[in-house]
Amino acid sequence: MVEKAELHLHVLCSEIGERRVGSEANRKSTFYVESILKEVGWMTEVTQLSVIDWLSDGAMLKCDGRHFEVYSSHYSLGCAVAGELVAIDTVARLEREAIEDKIVLLHGEIASQQIAPKNFPFWNPDEHQYLISLLEKGNPRALVCATERNSAVAGGVYPFPLFEDGDFNIPSVYMKDTEGVNLLSYTGKTVELISKAKRIPETAFNVLARRGKLQGKKRIVITAHIDSKIGTPGAIDNATGVTVLLLLAELLKECNTDYSLELVFFNGEDYYGAPGQITYLKQNEGKMEEIALNINIDGAGYLEGKSCFSPFNLPEDMLDILHEVLWEASNLVEGKPWYQGDHSVFLQQGCPAIAVSSSWFIDNMDNQDITHTSKDNLSIVNYERVVECAQGIVALIEKL
Ligand SMILES: [Zn+2]
């Protein structure tokens, strides 16, 4: 099993690499898991999703002969514009400032938190919607967003794109907060901005595998997202989760359980929309009560610390069984609750869930600098941990 885990992870992270939604690599990864599932003998179902791929050949910001280091905001439209620079640091300021045809530098408080994408269904604070509506009404030529380090919202990415939204049509770039301070003194002057970004309509796929008849039976749905962020091979986030699911396809083949089993490889957890998750909910409209339990794997297999199983709203008998399994497995512990994963999709529908991850990541969520960066590669994976997660899930399902 350890060798198999190593092989799957090598294919996903080294041969395929970055699996951003809409890319050829992303499609290769879904074809790969589908072929493994078929080999093992599961019934598979592949659902096509309409998505966009996004590419940038770089960005340039210039004023008075001085160049500033900027990056195209992921999924933003490109631009080649010039305009007067206006600096905005609070929403109150944005409410009263005229920004039509200007280039707006968003910095400080207003740029402290990544803004939820316009049409993101699972988490979307009113103040984010309001900020977007103010900007759209204001109609500037482009946005320059100066952002600080904020692991809690942007993984380890610094600077982070304030907007990561294929539905928001004001072109934007982002820069380090320190570079933003340099740019501030050019307020009122004409700046030139070029962002060579483009959106490309593409397809991606959800892959489902089933065992047992669905009719009249309660279902256990085991999930992992297969996509990665732009700029990372996504080893811990989430090739290890995909690998656990592939190992489960073998280990659960002969498993003795009354539940029907469903393995779901979601596409879109690290994308501005959640096309795979939304499509799955549509396919299961009126059928979510059939789901007795969701087990979602995201962030598993880190080399430091133990693997953790975090329970959410489990009925008492299920929780007792989980405790028994954790008690018997020396490298698995009960994890704290955390919500930035696909188990939240099930929780919002009233389904009990267990999130499988690495304790170290849950404990350091607010200050680690690995997630969503090139540091999230195979050198930080412990293959035994990956197998232990799969074995823990099998032990749980057999006892349930
Ligand atoms: Zn993830």
XYZ file of C-alpha atoms and ligand atoms in Angstrom:
401
model
C 0.000 0.000 0.000
C 2.867 2.376 0.779
C 4.367 1.666 -2.644
C 1.006 2.273 -4.294
C 0.610 5.552 -2.425
C 4.043 6.575 -3.602
C 3.187 5.705 -7.212
C -0.120 7.652 -7.230
C 1.531 10.668 -5.620
C 4.392 10.544 -8.086
C 1.943 10.554 -11.012
C -0.191 13.358 -9.547
C 2.573 15.674 -8.322
C 5.614 14.918 -10.513
C 4.324 13.613 -13.851
C 1.188 15.772 -13.901
C 2.047 18.557 -11.428
C -0.099 21.675 -10.929
C -3.722 20.640 -11.484
C -5.500 23.993 -11.670
C -9.116 23.720 -12.802
C -9.465 23.990 -16.595
C -5.895 22.927 -17.358
C -4.833 19.917 -19.420
C -3.052 18.622 -16.314
C -6.272 18.762 -14.347
C -8.040 16.674 -17.000
C -5.137 14.213 -17.059
C -5.480 13.737 -13.313
C -9.203 12.987 -13.561
C -8.576 10.492 -16.406
C -5.908 8.875 -14.245
C -8.195 8.324 -11.264
C -10.990 7.108 -13.520
C -8.705 4.483 -15.071
C -7.548 3.256 -11.639
C -11.144 3.020 -10.383
C -12.163 0.999 -13.442
C -9.164 -1.273 -13.045
C -10.236 -2.057 -9.489
C -13.795 -2.674 -10.687
C -15.884 0.205 -9.359
C -18.789 1.676 -11.303
C -17.663 5.123 -12.347
C -19.517 8.235 -13.402
C -17.764 11.232 -14.930
C -19.522 14.604 -15.005
C -18.347 17.389 -17.284
C -18.101 20.895 -15.822
C -17.877 24.172 -17.742
C -15.012 26.155 -16.296
C -12.342 28.620 -17.350
C -8.643 28.129 -17.515
C -6.539 31.198 -16.806
C -3.062 32.219 -17.904
C -0.893 35.301 -17.560
C 2.324 36.310 -19.297
C 3.011 38.786 -16.517
C 2.072 42.313 -15.491
C 3.767 45.703 -15.454
C 3.029 48.920 -13.549
C 4.918 52.108 -14.315
C 4.827 55.737 -13.173
C 7.320 58.546 -13.888
C 9.768 56.000 -15.254
C 9.642 53.904 -12.089
C 8.535 50.247 -12.295
C 6.619 48.470 -9.552
C 6.469 44.730 -9.063
C 2.924 43.499 -9.695
C 1.237 40.189 -10.565
C -1.970 39.530 -12.483
C -4.760 38.615 -10.052
C -5.731 35.005 -10.678
C -8.750 34.691 -13.019
C -8.767 38.475 -13.663
C -9.197 39.930 -17.145
C -6.055 41.397 -18.684
C -5.639 45.116 -19.456
C -3.412 47.788 -21.002
C -4.549 51.080 -19.453
C -3.336 54.413 -18.142
C -5.076 56.612 -15.593
C -4.784 58.740 -12.500
C -3.807 56.808 -9.377
C -6.233 57.018 -6.445
C -5.409 55.362 -3.119
C -8.200 53.844 -1.029
C -7.703 52.226 2.375
C -11.224 51.947 3.839
C -14.747 51.226 2.652
C -15.867 54.649 3.947
C -13.283 56.270 1.697
C -14.397 54.155 -1.272
C -17.993 55.291 -0.672
C -17.123 58.985 -1.118
C -14.247 58.934 -3.625
C -14.890 59.322 -7.383
C -13.004 56.482 -9.062
C -14.468 56.441 -12.579
C -11.695 55.845 -15.152
C -9.049 55.964 -12.402
C -6.573 53.295 -11.410
C -7.328 52.436 -7.810
C -4.718 51.327 -5.288
C -6.463 49.294 -2.583
C -4.243 49.093 0.494
C -4.384 48.784 4.287
C -7.616 47.758 5.962
C -9.668 47.380 2.789
C -7.082 44.965 1.367
C -6.519 42.917 4.510
C -8.767 39.950 3.656
C -9.231 38.017 0.428
C -12.622 38.947 -1.037
C -15.064 36.077 -1.549
C -15.761 35.553 -5.275
C -19.019 37.148 -6.448
C -20.861 33.908 -7.044
C -19.254 31.702 -4.412
C -22.200 29.886 -2.818
C -20.761 28.463 0.396
C -19.185 31.499 2.062
C -19.951 35.053 1.064
C -20.013 37.838 3.699
C -22.287 40.834 2.976
C -19.382 43.258 3.373
C -17.533 41.499 0.529
C -20.546 41.739 -1.782
C -20.882 45.394 -0.804
C -17.231 46.153 -1.596
C -17.588 44.522 -5.015
C -20.779 46.463 -5.758
C -19.104 49.771 -4.792
C -16.202 49.029 -7.135
C -18.481 48.017 -9.995
C -20.578 51.158 -9.577
C -17.443 53.278 -9.350
C -16.202 51.863 -12.657
C -12.415 52.319 -12.409
C -10.094 51.246 -15.235
C -8.200 48.788 -13.060
C -7.287 47.856 -9.486
C -3.890 47.504 -7.856
C -4.169 45.557 -4.597
C -1.389 45.763 -2.002
C -1.683 42.822 0.378
C 0.151 41.591 3.463
C 0.922 38.100 4.726
C -2.285 36.420 5.853
C -1.939 32.637 6.151
C -5.407 32.189 7.578
C -7.104 33.297 4.374
C -4.471 32.801 1.682
C -2.501 29.752 2.808
C 1.174 30.570 2.615
C 0.879 32.972 -0.296
C 2.426 36.445 0.104
C 1.370 38.757 -1.367
C -2.038 37.199 -2.006
C -4.444 38.163 -4.801
C -7.199 40.192 -3.116
C -9.570 39.125 -5.894
C -9.488 35.628 -7.318
C -12.692 35.776 -9.257
C -13.514 34.878 -12.857
C -16.899 36.609 -12.550
C -15.517 40.003 -11.476
C -14.689 42.034 -14.569
C -12.592 44.954 -13.331
C -9.008 44.052 -14.298
C -6.736 43.759 -11.283
C -3.173 43.107 -10.223
C -1.677 42.638 -6.777
C 1.599 43.535 -5.065
C 3.314 43.321 -1.685
C 2.106 45.768 0.976
C 5.664 47.147 1.148
C 5.597 47.890 -2.606
C 2.175 49.510 -2.051
C 3.797 51.945 0.392
C 6.251 52.939 -2.382
C 3.396 53.432 -4.836
C 1.396 55.609 -2.404
C 3.604 58.634 -3.066
C 2.532 58.577 -6.732
C -1.133 59.220 -5.876
C -2.643 61.810 -8.255
C -0.148 60.996 -11.019
C -0.820 59.044 -14.194
C 0.200 55.393 -13.969
C 0.446 52.849 -16.745
C -0.713 49.285 -16.149
C -0.429 46.221 -18.356
C -1.635 42.781 -17.299
C -1.217 40.033 -19.886
C -3.874 37.775 -18.425
C -6.525 35.810 -20.249
C -9.519 33.644 -19.482
C -10.056 30.570 -21.646
C -13.350 28.595 -21.656
C -12.493 24.982 -20.818
C -13.812 21.793 -19.301
C -13.051 19.880 -16.132
C -14.565 16.728 -14.634
C -15.909 15.329 -11.384
C -15.263 11.613 -11.006
C -17.567 9.423 -8.909
C -17.278 5.750 -8.096
C -19.934 3.588 -6.475
C -20.223 0.261 -4.739
C -23.578 -1.281 -3.857
C -27.095 -0.343 -4.889
C -28.180 3.138 -3.934
C -31.892 2.402 -3.628
C -33.202 2.279 -0.098
C -29.771 2.262 1.430
C -27.911 4.809 3.458
C -24.776 6.053 1.831
C -21.292 6.904 3.039
C -19.703 9.491 0.738
C -15.921 9.776 0.837
C -14.549 12.875 -0.862
C -11.282 14.577 -1.835
C -10.699 17.501 -4.182
C -8.423 16.738 -7.099
C -7.665 20.312 -8.237
C -4.757 22.383 -6.961
C -4.181 26.098 -6.718
C -2.242 27.892 -9.441
C 1.512 27.681 -8.807
C 1.743 24.493 -6.749
C 1.914 20.727 -7.361
C -0.543 20.486 -4.435
C 0.950 17.453 -2.670
C -0.671 17.794 0.761
C -3.419 19.975 -0.761
C -4.652 17.614 -2.054
C -2.860 14.830 -3.977
C -2.619 12.898 -0.696
C -6.420 13.081 -0.348
C -6.834 11.765 -3.900
C -4.347 8.997 -3.100
C -6.235 7.995 0.059
C -9.376 7.687 -2.092
C -7.534 5.540 -4.656
C -6.213 3.261 -1.893
C -9.742 3.059 -0.489
C -11.016 1.931 -3.874
C -8.903 -1.204 -3.369
C -9.308 -1.614 0.377
C -13.087 -1.133 0.355
C -13.726 -3.406 -2.610
C -14.382 -6.392 -0.323
C -15.327 -4.437 2.783
C -18.233 -5.823 4.768
C -20.749 -3.009 5.294
C -24.481 -2.410 4.987
C -23.915 1.058 3.608
C -23.570 1.813 -0.061
C -20.275 3.533 -0.717
C -19.479 6.457 -2.954
C -16.035 7.885 -3.688
C -16.122 11.431 -5.077
C -13.185 13.269 -6.627
C -14.338 16.894 -6.572
C -13.059 19.474 -8.997
C -13.064 23.083 -7.839
C -12.227 23.342 -4.135
C -9.271 25.610 -4.893
C -11.012 27.508 -7.718
C -13.007 30.756 -7.581
C -16.266 28.890 -8.020
C -17.030 25.448 -6.724
C -18.341 23.884 -9.963
C -17.820 20.273 -8.900
C -19.420 20.719 -5.512
C -22.412 22.672 -6.876
C -22.970 20.062 -9.595
C -22.849 17.263 -7.026
C -25.457 19.035 -4.874
C -27.718 19.435 -7.915
C -27.346 15.758 -8.779
C -28.314 14.908 -5.203
C -31.184 17.332 -4.751
C -33.730 15.770 -2.391
C -31.346 12.866 -1.750
C -28.965 14.380 0.782
C -30.824 12.604 3.647
C -29.611 9.310 2.208
C -26.100 10.354 3.168
C -25.343 8.895 6.600
C -21.826 10.288 6.666
C -19.331 12.295 4.624
C -15.634 11.621 5.101
C -13.546 14.344 3.455
C -9.784 14.077 3.088
C -7.833 17.307 2.647
C -4.366 18.099 3.969
C -3.472 14.521 4.972
C -0.038 12.881 5.084
C 2.202 15.702 6.319
C 5.541 14.455 7.595
C 5.323 16.220 10.960
C 2.810 15.255 13.643
C -0.053 12.777 13.450
C -3.021 12.376 11.150
C -6.288 13.621 12.568
C -9.964 12.807 12.148
C -12.214 15.761 13.103
C -15.852 14.817 13.761
C -18.748 17.168 12.967
C -22.320 16.510 14.183
C -21.833 12.751 14.435
C -24.646 10.780 16.082
C -23.466 9.410 19.432
C -23.052 5.798 18.296
C -20.933 6.891 15.330
C -18.780 9.091 17.543
C -18.207 6.153 19.937
C -17.066 4.007 17.007
C -14.748 6.742 15.757
C -13.196 7.009 19.231
C -12.684 3.247 19.257
C -10.906 3.373 15.880
C -8.679 6.250 16.976
C -7.895 4.466 20.224
C -6.719 1.385 18.317
C -4.604 3.274 15.767
C -1.457 4.701 17.312
C -0.880 7.361 14.639
C -4.419 8.736 14.382
C -5.867 11.322 16.752
C -9.111 13.251 17.073
C -8.710 16.633 15.372
C -10.044 20.067 16.214
C -12.916 21.369 14.100
C -11.990 23.298 10.934
C -14.207 24.388 8.084
C -12.153 25.307 4.980
C -12.866 22.100 3.094
C -15.514 20.170 1.213
C -16.937 18.590 4.397
C -18.524 22.022 4.962
C -20.619 21.472 1.824
C -22.130 18.409 3.514
C -22.426 20.064 6.936
C -24.434 22.906 5.398
C -26.837 20.250 4.104
C -27.221 18.733 7.568
C -25.046 15.648 6.938
C -22.654 14.452 9.651
C -19.036 14.567 8.531
C -15.485 13.618 9.413
C -12.565 15.666 8.050
C -9.291 13.768 7.683
C -6.158 15.912 7.729
C -2.801 16.453 9.464
C -2.773 17.841 13.024
C 0.181 20.069 12.245
C -1.756 21.915 9.531
C -4.877 22.331 11.648
C -2.789 23.655 14.559
C -0.781 26.018 12.330
C -3.508 27.067 9.899
C -3.064 30.754 10.725
C 0.715 30.989 10.440
C 2.065 28.301 8.086
C 3.526 29.320 4.723
C 3.233 26.033 2.787
C -0.345 25.674 1.515
C -0.957 26.997 -2.008
C 2.785 27.530 -2.646
C 5.511 25.529 -4.401
C 6.592 24.292 -0.946
C 3.586 21.979 -0.974
C 5.487 19.251 -2.849
C 6.353 15.584 -2.321
C 9.287 16.402 -0.005
C 6.822 17.109 2.831
C 4.757 13.941 2.386
C 5.004 10.891 4.642
C 3.665 7.973 2.570
C 3.016 5.777 5.644
C 0.741 8.498 7.039
C -1.241 8.494 3.809
C -1.775 4.725 4.077
C -2.672 5.011 7.779
C -5.444 7.475 6.920
C -6.898 5.016 4.406
C -6.640 2.139 6.909
C -8.315 4.227 9.614
C -11.229 4.978 7.280
C -11.586 1.278 6.398
C -11.567 0.306 10.094
C -14.254 2.911 10.761
C -16.518 1.818 7.911
C -16.208 -1.849 8.889
C -17.328 -1.042 12.443
C -20.188 1.261 11.428
Zn -7.597 21.662 -0.080
